[in-house]
Short mmCIF file of C-alpha atoms and ligand atoms in Angstrom, two decimals:
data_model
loop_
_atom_site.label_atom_id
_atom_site.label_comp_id
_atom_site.label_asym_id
_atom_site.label_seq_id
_atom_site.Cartn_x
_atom_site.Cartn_y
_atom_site.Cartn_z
CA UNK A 29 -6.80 3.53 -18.99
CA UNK A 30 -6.78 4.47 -15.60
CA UNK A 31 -4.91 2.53 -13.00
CA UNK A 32 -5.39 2.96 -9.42
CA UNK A 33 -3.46 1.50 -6.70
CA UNK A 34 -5.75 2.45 -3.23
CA UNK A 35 -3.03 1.85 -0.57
CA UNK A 36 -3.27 2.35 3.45
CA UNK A 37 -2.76 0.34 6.64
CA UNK A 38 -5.73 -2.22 7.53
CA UNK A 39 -9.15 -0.56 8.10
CA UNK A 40 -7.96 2.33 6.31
CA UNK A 41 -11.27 2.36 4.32
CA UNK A 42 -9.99 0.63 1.17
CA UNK A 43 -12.57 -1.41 0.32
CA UNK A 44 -15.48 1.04 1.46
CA UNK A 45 -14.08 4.16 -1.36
CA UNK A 46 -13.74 1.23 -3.63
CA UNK A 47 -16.71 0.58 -4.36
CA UNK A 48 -17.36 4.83 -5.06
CA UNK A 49 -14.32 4.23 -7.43
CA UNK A 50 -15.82 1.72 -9.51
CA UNK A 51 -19.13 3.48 -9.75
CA UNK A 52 -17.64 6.65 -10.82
CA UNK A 53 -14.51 5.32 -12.96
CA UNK A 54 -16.15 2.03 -14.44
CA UNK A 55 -13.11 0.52 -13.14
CA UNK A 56 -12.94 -3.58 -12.09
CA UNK A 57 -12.08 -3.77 -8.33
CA UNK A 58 -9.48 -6.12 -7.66
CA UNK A 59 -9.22 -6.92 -3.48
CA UNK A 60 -6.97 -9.63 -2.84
CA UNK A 61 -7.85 -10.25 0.37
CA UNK A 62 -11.33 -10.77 -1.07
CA UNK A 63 -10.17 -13.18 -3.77
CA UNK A 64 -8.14 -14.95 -0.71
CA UNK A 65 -11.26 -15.13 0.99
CA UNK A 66 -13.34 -16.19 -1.81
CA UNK A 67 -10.68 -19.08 -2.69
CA UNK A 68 -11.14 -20.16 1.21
CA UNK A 69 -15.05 -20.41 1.37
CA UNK A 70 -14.57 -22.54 -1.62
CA UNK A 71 -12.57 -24.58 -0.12
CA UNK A 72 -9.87 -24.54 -3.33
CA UNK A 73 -5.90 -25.21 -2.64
CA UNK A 74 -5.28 -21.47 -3.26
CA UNK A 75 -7.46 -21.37 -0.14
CA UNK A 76 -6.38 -23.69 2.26
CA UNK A 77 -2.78 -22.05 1.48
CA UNK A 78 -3.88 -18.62 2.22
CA UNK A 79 -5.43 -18.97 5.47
CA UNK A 80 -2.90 -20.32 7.59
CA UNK A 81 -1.28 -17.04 6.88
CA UNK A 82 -4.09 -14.84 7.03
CA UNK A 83 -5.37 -15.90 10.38
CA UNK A 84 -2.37 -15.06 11.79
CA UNK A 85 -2.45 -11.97 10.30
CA UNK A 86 1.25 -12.17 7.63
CA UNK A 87 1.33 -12.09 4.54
CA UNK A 88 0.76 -15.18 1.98
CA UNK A 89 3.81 -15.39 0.03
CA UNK A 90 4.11 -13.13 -3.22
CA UNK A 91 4.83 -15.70 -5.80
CA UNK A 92 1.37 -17.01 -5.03
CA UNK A 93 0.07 -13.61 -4.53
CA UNK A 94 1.73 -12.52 -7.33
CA UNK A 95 0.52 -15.18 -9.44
CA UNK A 96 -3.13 -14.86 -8.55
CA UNK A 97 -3.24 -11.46 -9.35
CA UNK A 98 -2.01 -11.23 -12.62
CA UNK A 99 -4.47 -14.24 -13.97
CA UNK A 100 -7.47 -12.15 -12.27
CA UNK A 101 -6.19 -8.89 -14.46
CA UNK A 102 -5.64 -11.45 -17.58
CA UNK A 103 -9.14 -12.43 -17.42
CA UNK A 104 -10.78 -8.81 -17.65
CA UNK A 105 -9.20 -7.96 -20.81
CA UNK A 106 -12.19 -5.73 -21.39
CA UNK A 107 -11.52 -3.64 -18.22
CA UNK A 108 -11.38 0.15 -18.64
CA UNK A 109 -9.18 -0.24 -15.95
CA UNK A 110 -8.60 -1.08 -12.42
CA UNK A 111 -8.52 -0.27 -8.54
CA UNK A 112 -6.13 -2.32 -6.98
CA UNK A 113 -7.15 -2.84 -3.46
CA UNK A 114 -4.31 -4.45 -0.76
CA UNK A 115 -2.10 -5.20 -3.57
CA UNK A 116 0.93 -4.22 -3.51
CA UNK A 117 1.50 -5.10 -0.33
CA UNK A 118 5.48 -5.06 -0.49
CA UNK A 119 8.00 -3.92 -3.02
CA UNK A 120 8.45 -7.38 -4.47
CA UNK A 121 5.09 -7.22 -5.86
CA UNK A 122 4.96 -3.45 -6.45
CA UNK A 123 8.03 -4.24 -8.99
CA UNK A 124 6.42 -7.51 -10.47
CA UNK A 125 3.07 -5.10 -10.99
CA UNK A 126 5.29 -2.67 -12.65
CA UNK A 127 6.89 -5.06 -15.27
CA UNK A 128 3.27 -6.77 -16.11
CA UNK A 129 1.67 -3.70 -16.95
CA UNK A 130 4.48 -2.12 -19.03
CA UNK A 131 4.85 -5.29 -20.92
CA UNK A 132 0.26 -4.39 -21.31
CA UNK A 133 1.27 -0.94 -22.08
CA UNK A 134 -1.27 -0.41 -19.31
CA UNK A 135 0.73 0.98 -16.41
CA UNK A 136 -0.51 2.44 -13.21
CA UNK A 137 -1.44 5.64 -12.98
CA UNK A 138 -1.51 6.71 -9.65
CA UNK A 139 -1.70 5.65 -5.91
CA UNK A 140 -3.84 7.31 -3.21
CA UNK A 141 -2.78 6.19 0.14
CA UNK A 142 -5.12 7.00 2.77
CA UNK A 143 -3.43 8.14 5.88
CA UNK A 144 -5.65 7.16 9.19
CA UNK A 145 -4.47 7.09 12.39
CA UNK A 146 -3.18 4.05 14.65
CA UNK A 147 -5.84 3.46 17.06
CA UNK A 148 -8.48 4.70 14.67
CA UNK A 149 -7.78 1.98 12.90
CA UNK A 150 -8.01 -0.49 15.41
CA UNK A 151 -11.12 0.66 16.59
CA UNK A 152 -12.46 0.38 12.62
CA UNK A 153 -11.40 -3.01 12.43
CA UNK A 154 -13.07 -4.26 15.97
CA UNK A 155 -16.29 -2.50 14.83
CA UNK A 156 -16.10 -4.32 11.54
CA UNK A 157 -15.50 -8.26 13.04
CA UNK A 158 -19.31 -7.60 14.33
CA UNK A 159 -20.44 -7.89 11.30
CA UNK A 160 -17.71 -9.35 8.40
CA UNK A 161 -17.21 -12.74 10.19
CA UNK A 162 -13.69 -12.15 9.36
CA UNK A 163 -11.27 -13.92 12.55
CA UNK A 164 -8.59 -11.72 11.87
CA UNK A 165 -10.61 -8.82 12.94
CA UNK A 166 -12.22 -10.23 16.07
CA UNK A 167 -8.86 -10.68 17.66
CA UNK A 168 -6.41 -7.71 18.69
CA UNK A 169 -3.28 -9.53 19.10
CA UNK A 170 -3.92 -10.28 15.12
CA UNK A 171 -4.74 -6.88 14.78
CA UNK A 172 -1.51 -5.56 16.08
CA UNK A 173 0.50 -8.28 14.52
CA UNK A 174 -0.79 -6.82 10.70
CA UNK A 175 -0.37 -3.05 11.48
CA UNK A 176 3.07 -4.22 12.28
CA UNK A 177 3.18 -6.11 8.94
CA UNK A 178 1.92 -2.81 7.33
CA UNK A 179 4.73 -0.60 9.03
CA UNK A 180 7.34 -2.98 8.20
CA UNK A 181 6.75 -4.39 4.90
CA UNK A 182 3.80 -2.86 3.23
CA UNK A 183 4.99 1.13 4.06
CA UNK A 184 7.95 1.25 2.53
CA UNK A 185 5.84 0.35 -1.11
CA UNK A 186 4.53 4.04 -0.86
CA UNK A 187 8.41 5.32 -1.69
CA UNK A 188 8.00 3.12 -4.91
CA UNK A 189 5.34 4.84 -6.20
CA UNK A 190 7.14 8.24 -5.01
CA UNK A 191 10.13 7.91 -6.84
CA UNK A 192 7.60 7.76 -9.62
CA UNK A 193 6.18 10.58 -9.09
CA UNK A 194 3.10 8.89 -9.08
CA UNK A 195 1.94 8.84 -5.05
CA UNK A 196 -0.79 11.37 -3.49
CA UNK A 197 -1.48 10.92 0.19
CA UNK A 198 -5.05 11.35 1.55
CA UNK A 199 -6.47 12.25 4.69
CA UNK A 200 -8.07 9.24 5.41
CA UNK A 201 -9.91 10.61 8.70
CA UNK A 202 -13.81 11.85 8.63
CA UNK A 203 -16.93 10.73 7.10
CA UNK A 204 -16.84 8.67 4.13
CA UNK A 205 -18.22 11.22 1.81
CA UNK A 206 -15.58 13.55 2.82
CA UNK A 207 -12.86 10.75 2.04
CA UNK A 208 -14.53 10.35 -1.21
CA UNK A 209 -14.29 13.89 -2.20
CA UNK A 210 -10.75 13.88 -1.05
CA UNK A 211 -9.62 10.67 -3.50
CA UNK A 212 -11.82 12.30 -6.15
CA UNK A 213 -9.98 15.53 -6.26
CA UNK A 214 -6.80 13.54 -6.11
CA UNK A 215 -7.77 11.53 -9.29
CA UNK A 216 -5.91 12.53 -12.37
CA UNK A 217 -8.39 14.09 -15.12
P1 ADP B 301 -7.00 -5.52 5.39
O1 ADP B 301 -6.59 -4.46 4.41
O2 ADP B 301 -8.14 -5.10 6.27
O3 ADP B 301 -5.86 -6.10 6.17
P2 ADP B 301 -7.35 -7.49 3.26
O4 ADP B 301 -8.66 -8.10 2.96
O5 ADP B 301 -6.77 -6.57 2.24
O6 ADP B 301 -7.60 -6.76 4.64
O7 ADP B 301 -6.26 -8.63 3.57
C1 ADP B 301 -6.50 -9.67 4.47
C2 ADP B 301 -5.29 -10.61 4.54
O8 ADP B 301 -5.10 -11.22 3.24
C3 ADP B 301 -3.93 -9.96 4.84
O9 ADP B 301 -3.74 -9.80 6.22
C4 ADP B 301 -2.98 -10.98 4.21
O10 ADP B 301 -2.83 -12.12 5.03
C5 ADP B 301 -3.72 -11.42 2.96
N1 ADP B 301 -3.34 -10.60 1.80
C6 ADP B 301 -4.17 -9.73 1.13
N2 ADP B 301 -3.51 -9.12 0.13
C7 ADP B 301 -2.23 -9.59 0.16
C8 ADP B 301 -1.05 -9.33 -0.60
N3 ADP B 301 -1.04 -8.44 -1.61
N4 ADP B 301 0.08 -10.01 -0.29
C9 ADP B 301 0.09 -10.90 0.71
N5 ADP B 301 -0.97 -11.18 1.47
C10 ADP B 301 -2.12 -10.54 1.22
#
């Protein structure tokens, strides 16, 4: 089973080399910000929850966070595997992860954190409100305010995964083929 964690700072391209991942792994791709945003254009409790904190651009609170993820990976019990996509996001849930998928005997097998630089990034993510619809990309001072939430409390996740002997950085800059290559070669056989 392989078990991805795709890690990097907002706009980093996460979601974009996803979708290679699960074409070439056969892997389920599990985006929490998508399943926030799913739960929110349905309108559910989850929803209504997440988006006071999303459209200020913090974090929703990881026992809800942690909750929701674990009952999307408990209903793919078929999955080959998975990509985990803005999740971890600190080292509270990077240590709940751990203990849910040793208890599966399923644990992860790497992460690839794609290194892209600051205003790169914030150029990406003004690009992308043109067409995603998404309010927390159409404004900068939201912007800022998660690449701050990324230094503070999502960075320090990648040492985790170090200690582990488990992390691989990637040049996150270029044309998306080239990233792709890059995570592929990084991909244990
Ligand atoms: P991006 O990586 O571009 O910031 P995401 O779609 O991954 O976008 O996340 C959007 C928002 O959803 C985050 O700013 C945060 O409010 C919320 N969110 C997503 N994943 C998590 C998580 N693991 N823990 C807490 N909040 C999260």
């Amino acid at each position: 089973m392989l078990n991805i964690v795709l890690f990097g700072p907002p706009g980093a391209g996460k979601g974009t080399q996803s979708s290679f991942l699960v074409e070439s792994y056969g892997l389920v791709h599990l985006s929490t910000g998508d399943i926030f945003r799913t739960n929110i254009k349905g309108g559910t409790e989850l929803g209504k929850m997440a988006q006071s904190f999303m459209d200020q651009g913090q974090l929703v609170p990881d026992d809800v966070t942690i909750r929701m993820l674990e009952s999307e990976v408990n209903q793919h019990s078929d999955a080959g595997g998975f990509i985990f996509d803005g999740f971890p996001r600190t080292t509270a849930q990077a240590e709940a992860l751990d203990v849910f998928l040793n208890e599966r005997g399923t644990p992860i097998s790497c992460m690839l954190s794609l290194d892209v630089e600051e205003e790169e990034l914030k150029a990406r993510l003004l690009n992308r409100a043109k067409t995603s619809g998404r309010p927390d990309d159409a404004n900068p001072a939201v912007i800022q305010k998660r690449i701050d939430v990324y230094n503070a409390e999502t960075a320090p996740v990648a040492s985790h995964y170090a200690t582990q002997g488990k992390f691989t950085g990637v040049d996150g800059m270029g044309s998306v083929e080239e990233i792709t290559d890059r995570l592929r070669m990084a991909i244990p056989a």
